[in-house]
Amino acid sequence: MVEKKEYPLGGVIPKGGTAHDYSTGGWRKLRPVVDLDKCTSCLICWVMCPDSAVVTEEGKMAGFDLEHCKGCGICAAECPDKVKAIKMVEEAE
Amino acid sequence: MAITATKGQTGLTGNSAVAYAMKQINPDVCAAYPITPSTQIVEDFSGYVADGEVTTELITVESEHSAMSACIGAAAAGARVMTATSSQGLALMWEMLYIASGMRLPIVLANVNRALSSPINIHCDHSDSMGARDSGWVQLYSETVQEAYDNVFMAVRIAEHKDVLLPAMVCLDGFITSHAIENISLIEDQEVRQFIGSYNAKASLLDTDKAPTFGAMTLPDTYIEFKRQQSEAMTRAKGAAIEVMKDFGKRFGREYGLFETYRLEDAEAAIVVLNSAAGTTKVAVDALRKEGKKVGLLRPRLFRPFPWQEIAGALKGCKAITVLDRADSMNAFGGPVFSEVRSALYDLDPRPRVMNRIYGLGGRDYKVKDAVEVFNEALKAAETGRVETLVKYITL
């Protein structure tokens, strides 16, 4: 059991940026998979991702932060029709 | 409105006195929506704002839900916040009342007691604040204009007390107290400032360096711990209230306690009643005492937290007690004050007879003859040890 004193008064989280420490990847049912050969790094997925879970390296698409990706599929839907580099696959598979 | 006092005395209505107390406190923010019978509090106070007599940011909102929401936002930003309402206004604040207390924001609200609809009614009963009794707010009740005025300052101190940090509500009877002019003693502005001190919030939404989060989600792994924390703060609020009332008495000469007793020491029968009806009851006590009947009164002032041990201690000598409720819990078992007082007395040995009478709903007059009737019935129960009717409506 955690001691009471560790609970901040009124549920205030005393500092910012703590969402990063909380893993939400476990909520995911569908996992995004990117085909980097097809991907043009237009980064529309990076703009649209509500969980900031698209990882980039030197301005190019590099994959996903699966600790925080909830599998909503917005990236796959927003990937331009001519490209369609992202597929959502069942986590169960 | 300019208020002039002669030798510190002035005639004020309950509403004007509360507004004047708010002016003296000069809170950082007041978000309010006027409603009968508390309208004049907000009206007078907005005059003080317009005239530059306070530096308060007055937020005029479109509803009481928004009023309390704005109070919560401002309090989370670290402001000292006050508001006022009545009846449906308090009802519309409902979900936000719990959020204010759960977030441990020491907002002070003046509630001018008025009946809840339906049927619609603008006059006094306690169904509004009694409905909010479990919302985690400290509740202080006031018999007179003077007491309502004094309670506002004490509420600020209790709410902001380091051991408490809970919102507090000052209740006074609609029209009976809110609109009656009484001669009261005012406290000097300087003395008010010294008594309430300054408020330094532990965390502020505006602190961009730390960027704290307010109102975060808690799941089954933490929610109950926060509720226990809140409950313990409410338990400590009793001690804080005693400390604050003592300091108030020392500074200003008006002594207040958790409750008031009147000729209770050797009483065989007693009435327990809140707010203005206690004044009427005291007249009946004096009349019956002249006839040699041993009757007395207990008037709770601090209802949340409920000082049950002290109340039981004060009533332990009585053989019969009638609790008067100006609200019905609609549980087919009487009013809220009755349930709690009766529960507080359960461990007494011998256990007094305890009855409940629901009176004065929707502003129905409660007269000295009503109090005398209640006392006579209680005296009969004290003599026979039998209660004929546990719960019933009077003043019908």
XYZ file of C-alpha atoms in Angstrom:
489
model
C 0.000 0.000 0.000
C 1.313 3.423 -0.973
C 1.586 5.976 1.849
C -1.059 8.729 1.896
C 1.443 11.537 1.740
C 2.300 10.597 -1.823
C -1.160 11.669 -2.979
C -1.103 15.361 -3.896
C -3.897 17.460 -2.404
C -7.068 17.451 -4.493
C -5.550 15.248 -7.177
C -3.310 17.986 -8.560
C -0.554 16.641 -10.762
C 2.232 18.983 -9.648
C 4.242 19.060 -12.900
C 3.688 18.923 -16.629
C 4.527 16.280 -19.231
C 3.547 13.313 -17.093
C 1.336 11.777 -19.812
C 4.577 10.491 -21.358
C 5.150 8.301 -18.279
C 1.802 6.591 -18.698
C 1.722 3.737 -21.183
C -1.480 3.655 -23.217
C -0.181 1.242 -25.855
C -1.906 -1.610 -24.075
C -5.294 -0.246 -25.096
C -4.481 -0.983 -28.742
C -6.420 -3.583 -30.730
C -5.121 -2.616 -34.179
C -1.432 -1.903 -34.757
C -0.204 0.494 -37.475
C 2.488 -0.912 -39.754
C 4.285 1.370 -42.203
C 5.858 0.310 -45.475
C 8.830 2.673 -45.606
C 9.435 1.835 -49.303
C 6.030 3.300 -50.196
C 6.119 6.142 -47.625
C 6.943 9.608 -49.052
C 7.439 11.191 -45.589
C 4.769 13.785 -46.266
C 4.149 13.526 -42.466
C 0.391 14.026 -42.700
C 0.185 11.083 -40.243
C 2.559 12.914 -37.855
C 0.308 15.990 -37.998
C -2.930 14.044 -37.507
C -1.878 11.518 -34.809
C -3.779 12.471 -31.616
C -1.224 10.739 -29.396
C 1.965 12.126 -30.991
C 2.925 8.514 -31.576
C 4.439 8.898 -35.066
C 8.216 8.841 -34.712
C 10.410 10.816 -37.095
C 14.151 10.876 -37.662
C 15.730 13.830 -39.434
C 12.369 14.941 -40.734
C 11.452 11.537 -42.148
C 8.860 8.997 -41.047
C 10.606 6.347 -38.922
C 7.796 4.291 -37.373
C 5.498 4.390 -34.331
C 5.805 4.848 -30.576
C 3.884 1.732 -29.622
C 3.993 2.628 -25.896
C 1.495 5.416 -26.634
C -0.240 4.481 -29.913
C -3.842 3.507 -29.079
C -4.470 2.055 -32.546
C -7.114 4.543 -33.656
C -6.117 4.200 -37.301
C -6.222 7.909 -38.143
C -2.695 7.648 -39.617
C -3.762 4.882 -42.007
C -6.908 6.750 -43.019
C -5.080 10.031 -43.577
C -2.183 8.521 -45.540
C -2.784 9.891 -49.105
C -4.717 7.599 -51.509
C -1.819 7.487 -53.967
C 0.543 6.246 -51.244
C -1.348 4.154 -48.656
C 1.838 3.157 -46.855
C 0.168 2.416 -43.487
C -1.897 -0.674 -42.765
C -3.693 -1.530 -39.546
C -3.169 -5.136 -38.499
C -4.869 -7.054 -35.681
C -2.676 -7.218 -32.575
C -3.906 -10.761 -32.165
C -2.223 -11.837 -35.397
C -24.197 51.997 -1.745
C -22.243 53.935 0.819
C -22.639 52.499 4.282
C -22.140 54.842 7.204
C -21.767 53.465 10.685
C -22.347 55.321 13.934
C -20.013 54.063 16.653
C -19.530 50.981 14.485
C -23.281 50.301 14.417
C -25.413 50.354 11.316
C -28.753 49.030 10.079
C -28.354 46.499 7.289
C -30.339 43.707 5.683
C -28.761 40.242 5.725
C -27.971 40.532 2.039
C -26.362 43.960 2.344
C -24.351 42.792 5.328
C -23.032 39.784 3.383
C -22.217 42.000 0.392
C -20.450 44.440 2.711
C -18.442 41.586 4.227
C -17.466 40.543 0.696
C -16.412 44.121 -0.045
C -14.228 44.122 3.069
C -12.719 40.770 2.113
C -12.104 42.046 -1.442
C -11.809 38.595 -3.057
C -9.762 38.216 -6.239
C -12.698 36.811 -8.191
C -16.468 36.686 -7.798
C -18.485 34.768 -10.395
C -22.186 34.960 -9.689
C -25.654 34.827 -11.145
C -28.356 36.654 -9.188
C -31.356 34.741 -7.847
C -34.082 35.609 -5.338
C -33.655 36.033 -2.380
C -29.851 36.435 -2.618
C -29.992 38.870 -5.566
C -29.139 41.882 -3.463
C -25.785 40.367 -2.429
C -24.615 40.264 -6.028
C -26.335 43.585 -6.816
C -24.646 45.439 -3.941
C -21.334 43.769 -4.645
C -21.425 44.646 -8.350
C -21.928 48.251 -7.176
C -18.732 48.028 -5.152
C -16.945 46.673 -8.226
C -18.353 49.442 -10.482
C -17.377 52.115 -7.962
C -13.835 50.784 -7.696
C -14.206 50.020 -3.994
C -12.878 46.512 -4.564
C -10.331 45.125 -7.009
C -12.359 41.954 -7.555
C -12.773 40.532 -11.039
C -16.565 40.169 -11.269
C -17.542 37.507 -13.790
C -21.149 37.797 -14.895
C -22.168 34.393 -16.158
C -25.233 32.896 -17.838
C -26.119 30.374 -15.125
C -25.172 29.155 -11.674
C -23.522 26.086 -13.179
C -21.217 28.485 -14.994
C -20.844 30.639 -11.872
C -19.479 27.725 -9.850
C -17.417 26.521 -12.823
C -15.808 29.962 -13.132
C -15.220 30.009 -9.368
C -13.483 26.636 -9.645
C -11.286 27.798 -12.535
C -10.330 30.967 -10.702
C -9.661 29.113 -7.439
C -7.504 26.586 -9.295
C -5.534 29.556 -10.615
C -4.871 30.467 -6.988
C -7.464 33.202 -6.484
C -9.519 33.888 -3.349
C -13.035 33.346 -4.683
C -16.544 34.095 -3.438
C -20.074 33.785 -4.756
C -23.687 33.808 -3.584
C -26.845 31.963 -4.547
C -30.145 30.435 -3.419
C -32.399 27.462 -4.094
C -32.510 26.562 -7.805
C -29.203 28.354 -8.214
C -27.530 26.058 -5.717
C -29.295 23.122 -7.354
C -27.894 24.111 -10.738
C -24.403 24.275 -9.199
C -24.761 20.712 -7.939
C -22.180 18.777 -9.913
C -19.707 21.640 -9.608
C -20.089 21.759 -5.799
C -18.582 18.288 -5.606
C -15.794 19.259 -7.994
C -14.920 22.337 -5.894
C -14.636 20.229 -2.731
C -12.901 17.290 -4.417
C -10.312 19.650 -5.894
C -9.910 21.136 -2.397
C -10.619 24.706 -3.497
C -11.564 26.985 -0.557
C -14.340 28.898 -2.330
C -16.792 30.725 -0.035
C -20.453 30.814 -0.984
C -23.270 32.680 0.728
C -26.446 30.633 0.391
C -29.623 32.480 1.206
C -31.919 29.586 2.081
C -34.959 29.235 -0.165
C -37.322 26.363 -0.933
C -36.673 24.164 -3.938
C -39.231 23.856 -6.715
C -41.720 22.239 -7.356
C -44.121 23.835 -6.590
C -42.095 26.955 -7.213
C -41.653 29.188 -4.187
C -39.216 31.952 -3.392
C -39.443 31.872 0.412
C -37.358 30.311 3.129
C -36.717 26.698 3.876
C -33.530 24.674 4.035
C -34.110 22.169 1.242
C -31.437 23.845 -0.911
C -28.465 23.706 1.470
C -29.643 20.456 3.080
C -29.549 18.822 -0.336
C -25.936 19.975 -0.615
C -24.999 18.687 2.824
C -23.042 15.742 1.430
C -21.239 17.735 -1.252
C -18.085 18.127 0.837
C -18.633 21.796 1.701
C -18.242 23.155 5.207
C -21.633 24.574 6.228
C -22.191 27.376 8.722
C -25.718 28.463 9.644
C -26.688 31.919 10.886
C -29.551 33.041 13.091
C -29.228 36.790 12.595
C -27.831 39.406 10.219
C -24.916 39.971 12.603
C -24.120 36.274 12.654
C -24.372 35.966 8.857
C -21.961 38.910 8.498
C -19.537 37.414 11.039
C -19.810 33.917 9.547
C -18.613 35.154 6.152
C -15.223 36.115 7.625
C -15.000 32.924 9.645
C -15.902 30.859 6.567
C -12.961 32.349 4.669
C -10.582 31.453 7.497
C -11.963 27.930 7.985
C -12.005 27.166 4.248
C -8.436 28.394 3.732
C -7.122 26.830 6.958
C -4.053 24.722 6.179
C -5.655 21.662 7.810
C -8.899 22.077 5.845
C -8.736 23.527 2.301
C -12.375 22.850 1.552
C -15.065 25.171 0.210
C -17.452 26.685 2.734
C -21.058 27.780 2.607
C -22.661 30.384 4.875
C -26.413 29.849 5.148
C -28.951 32.452 6.209
C -32.735 32.394 5.995
C -34.252 33.854 2.848
C -36.283 37.031 3.447
C -36.439 36.450 7.214
C -32.742 37.264 7.571
C -31.765 38.320 4.049
C -34.308 41.143 3.819
C -34.790 42.155 7.455
C -32.870 45.205 8.613
C -31.013 44.671 11.854
C -28.720 46.946 13.779
C -25.305 45.316 13.498
C -21.704 46.007 14.443
C -19.294 46.301 11.578
C -15.647 45.343 11.735
C -13.044 47.845 10.524
C -11.546 47.032 7.104
C -8.087 46.900 8.618
C -9.246 44.399 11.252
C -10.875 42.259 8.558
C -7.608 42.170 6.629
C -5.700 41.158 9.747
C -8.245 38.477 10.630
C -8.454 36.783 7.228
C -4.829 37.332 6.173
C -3.747 36.628 2.617
C -4.429 33.448 0.704
C -1.566 31.579 -0.894
C -2.755 28.628 -2.956
C -0.549 25.540 -2.882
C -0.703 25.155 -6.653
C -1.784 27.438 -9.462
C -2.989 26.762 -12.979
C -1.085 29.874 -14.014
C 2.246 28.438 -12.850
C 3.717 27.843 -16.307
C 7.067 26.706 -14.904
C 5.625 23.687 -13.131
C 2.599 23.315 -15.454
C 0.425 21.413 -12.976
C -2.681 19.506 -14.028
C -5.989 19.989 -12.162
C -8.930 17.631 -12.234
C -7.056 14.637 -13.596
C -8.701 11.234 -13.951
C -8.310 8.790 -11.088
C -9.195 5.146 -11.466
C -9.920 2.452 -8.882
C -6.238 2.461 -7.866
C -6.315 6.034 -6.455
C -9.839 7.529 -6.245
C -10.635 6.219 -2.764
C -7.385 7.631 -1.333
C -8.350 11.121 -2.524
C -11.790 10.723 -0.974
C -10.251 9.601 2.315
C -7.969 12.636 2.195
C -11.016 14.862 1.698
C -12.923 13.138 4.497
C -10.023 13.612 6.893
C -9.885 17.315 5.992
C -13.586 17.568 6.854
C -12.896 15.870 10.193
C -10.142 18.425 10.889
C -12.479 21.282 9.904
C -14.152 21.041 13.309
C -10.935 21.878 15.144
C -10.179 24.612 12.641
C -13.657 26.082 13.151
C -13.190 26.107 16.921
C -9.815 27.822 16.519
C -11.200 30.423 14.092
C -14.299 31.148 16.199
C -12.132 31.564 19.294
C -9.855 33.999 17.507
C -12.890 35.884 16.202
C -14.312 36.190 19.720
C -10.969 37.385 21.075
C -10.600 40.065 18.414
C -14.164 41.309 18.061
C -15.891 40.309 21.294
C -18.618 38.211 19.725
C -18.318 34.624 20.945
C -19.408 31.784 18.695
C -19.244 28.027 19.079
C -20.033 24.907 17.085
C -23.606 25.441 18.248
C -25.490 27.774 20.538
C -27.349 26.592 23.616
C -30.074 28.553 25.335
C -31.174 27.673 28.902
C -30.247 24.071 28.153
C -28.235 23.204 31.303
C -31.087 21.777 33.388
C -33.638 21.366 30.569
C -35.780 18.223 30.452
C -37.133 18.995 27.001
C -35.220 20.690 24.215
C -35.698 21.901 20.663
C -32.905 21.589 18.141
C -33.358 24.038 15.275
C -31.231 25.903 12.739
C -31.112 29.572 11.792
C -33.733 32.264 12.423
C -36.388 29.987 13.962
C -34.098 29.745 17.006
C -34.960 33.367 17.838
C -38.678 32.543 17.949
C -37.944 29.421 19.969
C -35.977 31.401 22.578
C -39.056 33.569 23.213
C -41.052 30.385 23.826
C -38.302 29.059 26.129
C -38.476 32.225 28.236
C -42.283 32.079 28.417
C -42.311 28.417 29.477
C -39.452 28.923 31.948
C -41.632 31.556 33.646
C -44.217 28.820 34.109
C -41.523 26.692 35.708
C -41.150 24.326 32.738
C -37.636 23.118 32.152
C -37.083 23.705 28.457
C -34.090 24.768 26.406
C -32.669 25.111 22.917
C -29.714 23.913 20.899
C -28.993 25.663 17.615
C -26.315 24.009 15.452
C -24.053 26.547 13.750
C -21.536 24.214 12.162
C -23.545 21.537 10.373
C -20.714 20.284 8.157
C -18.683 18.808 9.664
C -21.361 17.618 12.061
C -20.038 17.946 15.653
C -21.939 14.907 16.895
C -19.974 14.214 20.082
C -20.339 17.796 21.295
C -24.045 17.866 20.421
C -24.619 14.585 22.254
C -22.689 15.972 25.227
C -24.851 19.098 25.350
C -28.130 17.181 25.044
C -27.323 14.272 27.360
C -29.273 15.723 30.287
C -32.518 16.035 28.306
C -35.274 13.451 28.538
C -37.010 14.453 25.311
C -35.741 16.341 22.294
C -37.656 17.598 19.299
C -35.610 18.318 16.221
C -37.206 20.890 13.953
C -36.409 20.515 10.273
C -37.106 23.164 7.658
C -36.595 20.483 4.996
C -37.919 16.990 4.477
C -35.585 14.219 3.359
C -38.592 12.595 1.653
C -37.451 9.275 3.068
C -40.651 8.745 5.097
C -38.414 9.062 8.180
C -38.180 12.809 8.755
C -35.755 15.599 8.018
C -31.957 15.610 7.732
C -31.165 17.369 11.025
C -33.371 14.852 12.839
C -31.615 11.831 11.323
C -28.204 13.126 12.305
C -29.051 14.411 15.778
C -30.938 11.213 16.596
C -27.978 9.158 15.375
C -25.597 11.283 17.473
C -27.679 10.517 20.582
C -27.877 6.762 20.019
C -24.949 5.948 22.314
C -26.278 7.984 25.252
C -27.338 6.065 28.306
C -30.067 6.789 29.245
C -31.084 7.558 25.694
C -33.446 10.526 25.331
C -36.677 10.360 23.348
C -36.161 12.138 20.017
C -38.933 13.408 17.766
C -39.018 15.293 14.504
C -41.296 18.098 13.406
C -41.118 19.473 9.890
C -41.992 23.167 9.952
C -42.028 26.315 7.894
C -41.545 24.860 4.417
C -41.745 27.427 1.629
C -41.608 30.300 4.109
C -44.603 29.330 6.257
C -44.403 31.308 9.499
C -43.158 29.556 12.618
C -44.583 31.368 15.618
C -44.008 31.350 19.346
C -47.233 29.362 19.811
C -45.849 26.670 17.488
C -42.705 26.405 19.599
C -44.793 26.265 22.796
C -46.866 23.404 21.354
C -43.713 21.520 20.378
C -42.248 22.030 23.860
C -45.433 20.874 25.590
C -45.484 17.720 23.498
C -41.806 17.112 24.275
C -42.399 17.702 28.001
C -45.147 15.072 27.878
C -42.751 12.613 26.232
C -40.131 13.485 28.881
C -42.638 12.692 31.611
C -44.103 9.506 30.160
C -41.040 8.271 28.305
C -43.281 7.618 25.320
C -43.320 9.250 21.903
C -46.780 9.397 20.365
C -45.788 10.549 16.894
C -42.184 10.271 15.779
C -42.358 12.498 12.720
C -45.005 14.980 11.656
C -45.572 18.261 9.883
C -46.418 21.335 11.952
C -47.271 24.950 11.055
C -49.834 23.555 8.621
